[in-house]
Structures are given as structure tokens and as C-alpha cells.
Amino acid sequence: MEQIQLLHMMLFLQLPIQYRAMENLYRLVHSAVRRMPWQWSSSTPYTKASP
């Protein structure tokens, strides 16, 4: 039981780090998409749905 709790604690501690990395990645992609010409963005529908 103690090993499972330790594993859960490690996962819980890693969550903010992964969230921050995902947020940085999302911002990077978003800024890159904004800089690129809009002709290829019509092929990717997720760029239009992103705020």
C-alpha cells in the first residue's frame, strides 16, 4: 500500500510540471500559427477552434 501511495504522490507532484510544459508548448504552437500564412491553416481545423 505504501508503494502505491508513493507512486500517487510522485504523479501528483509531476502534474504541475507537465501542465506548465504543455502550456508552454501550446503558446509556442499558437504564436507560430499566428505568424504563418493562413493558406495552410484551412487544412487544420483545430487552429480555428483555438481561442
JSON list of C-alpha atoms in Angstrom, two decimals:
[
{"chain": "A", "resi": 1, "resn": "MET", "atom": "CA", "xyz": [0.00, 0.00, 0.00]},
{"chain": "A", "resi": 2, "resn": "GLU", "atom": "CA", "xyz": [2.82, 2.41, 0.80]},
{"chain": "A", "resi": 3, "resn": "GLN", "atom": "CA", "xyz": [4.37, 1.94, -2.64]},
{"chain": "A", "resi": 4, "resn": "ILE", "atom": "CA", "xyz": [1.06, 2.83, -4.30]},
{"chain": "A", "resi": 5, "resn": "GLN", "atom": "CA", "xyz": [0.75, 5.99, -2.18]},
{"chain": "A", "resi": 6, "resn": "LEU", "atom": "CA", "xyz": [4.31, 6.95, -3.06]},
{"chain": "A", "resi": 7, "resn": "LEU", "atom": "CA", "xyz": [3.58, 6.44, -6.74]},
{"chain": "A", "resi": 8, "resn": "HIS", "atom": "CA", "xyz": [0.47, 8.61, -6.48]},
{"chain": "A", "resi": 9, "resn": "MET", "atom": "CA", "xyz": [2.45, 11.33, -4.72]},
{"chain": "A", "resi": 10, "resn": "MET", "atom": "CA", "xyz": [5.11, 11.29, -7.44]},
{"chain": "A", "resi": 11, "resn": "LEU", "atom": "CA", "xyz": [2.45, 11.52, -10.15]},
{"chain": "A", "resi": 12, "resn": "PHE", "atom": "CA", "xyz": [0.72, 14.32, -8.27]},
{"chain": "A", "resi": 13, "resn": "LEU", "atom": "CA", "xyz": [3.98, 16.23, -7.95]},
{"chain": "A", "resi": 14, "resn": "GLN", "atom": "CA", "xyz": [4.73, 15.78, -11.65]},
{"chain": "A", "resi": 15, "resn": "LEU", "atom": "CA", "xyz": [1.34, 17.13, -12.73]},
{"chain": "A", "resi": 16, "resn": "PRO", "atom": "CA", "xyz": [2.13, 20.88, -12.41]},
{"chain": "A", "resi": 17, "resn": "ILE", "atom": "CA", "xyz": [5.42, 20.38, -14.29]},
{"chain": "A", "resi": 18, "resn": "GLN", "atom": "CA", "xyz": [3.68, 18.59, -17.15]},
{"chain": "A", "resi": 19, "resn": "TYR", "atom": "CA", "xyz": [0.90, 21.20, -17.19]},
{"chain": "A", "resi": 20, "resn": "ARG", "atom": "CA", "xyz": [3.42, 24.01, -17.41]},
{"chain": "A", "resi": 21, "resn": "ALA", "atom": "CA", "xyz": [5.27, 22.25, -20.22]},
{"chain": "A", "resi": 22, "resn": "MET", "atom": "CA", "xyz": [2.01, 21.69, -22.10]},
{"chain": "A", "resi": 23, "resn": "GLU", "atom": "CA", "xyz": [1.06, 25.35, -21.61]},
{"chain": "A", "resi": 24, "resn": "ASN", "atom": "CA", "xyz": [4.43, 26.50, -22.96]},
{"chain": "A", "resi": 25, "resn": "LEU", "atom": "CA", "xyz": [4.09, 24.13, -25.91]},
{"chain": "A", "resi": 26, "resn": "TYR", "atom": "CA", "xyz": [0.57, 25.40, -26.64]},
{"chain": "A", "resi": 27, "resn": "ARG", "atom": "CA", "xyz": [1.72, 29.01, -26.55]},
{"chain": "A", "resi": 28, "resn": "LEU", "atom": "CA", "xyz": [4.66, 28.21, -28.82]},
{"chain": "A", "resi": 29, "resn": "VAL", "atom": "CA", "xyz": [2.42, 26.48, -31.36]},
{"chain": "A", "resi": 30, "resn": "HIS", "atom": "CA", "xyz": [-0.19, 29.23, -31.12]},
{"chain": "A", "resi": 31, "resn": "SER", "atom": "CA", "xyz": [2.33, 32.01, -31.76]},
{"chain": "A", "resi": 32, "resn": "ALA", "atom": "CA", "xyz": [3.86, 30.02, -34.62]},
{"chain": "A", "resi": 33, "resn": "VAL", "atom": "CA", "xyz": [0.45, 29.51, -36.20]},
{"chain": "A", "resi": 34, "resn": "ARG", "atom": "CA", "xyz": [-0.29, 33.22, -35.89]},
{"chain": "A", "resi": 35, "resn": "ARG", "atom": "CA", "xyz": [2.94, 34.08, -37.70]},
{"chain": "A", "resi": 36, "resn": "MET", "atom": "CA", "xyz": [2.40, 31.62, -40.53]},
{"chain": "A", "resi": 37, "resn": "PRO", "atom": "CA", "xyz": [0.32, 32.46, -43.61]},
{"chain": "A", "resi": 38, "resn": "TRP", "atom": "CA", "xyz": [-3.34, 31.49, -43.36]},
{"chain": "A", "resi": 39, "resn": "GLN", "atom": "CA", "xyz": [-3.41, 29.40, -46.54]},
{"chain": "A", "resi": 40, "resn": "TRP", "atom": "CA", "xyz": [-2.31, 26.17, -44.83]},
{"chain": "A", "resi": 41, "resn": "SER", "atom": "CA", "xyz": [-4.29, 26.75, -41.63]},
{"chain": "A", "resi": 42, "resn": "SER", "atom": "CA", "xyz": [-7.51, 25.97, -43.52]},
{"chain": "A", "resi": 43, "resn": "SER", "atom": "CA", "xyz": [-6.37, 22.34, -43.72]},
{"chain": "A", "resi": 44, "resn": "THR", "atom": "CA", "xyz": [-6.03, 22.12, -39.93]},
{"chain": "A", "resi": 45, "resn": "PRO", "atom": "CA", "xyz": [-9.43, 22.73, -38.30]},
{"chain": "A", "resi": 46, "resn": "TYR", "atom": "CA", "xyz": [-8.08, 22.88, -34.73]},
{"chain": "A", "resi": 47, "resn": "THR", "atom": "CA", "xyz": [-6.43, 26.26, -35.32]},
{"chain": "A", "resi": 48, "resn": "LYS", "atom": "CA", "xyz": [-9.82, 27.86, -35.94]},
{"chain": "A", "resi": 49, "resn": "ALA", "atom": "CA", "xyz": [-11.30, 26.32, -32.79]},
{"chain": "A", "resi": 50, "resn": "SER", "atom": "CA", "xyz": [-8.45, 27.56, -30.60]},
{"chain": "A", "resi": 51, "resn": "PRO", "atom": "CA", "xyz": [-9.20, 30.84, -28.79]}
]
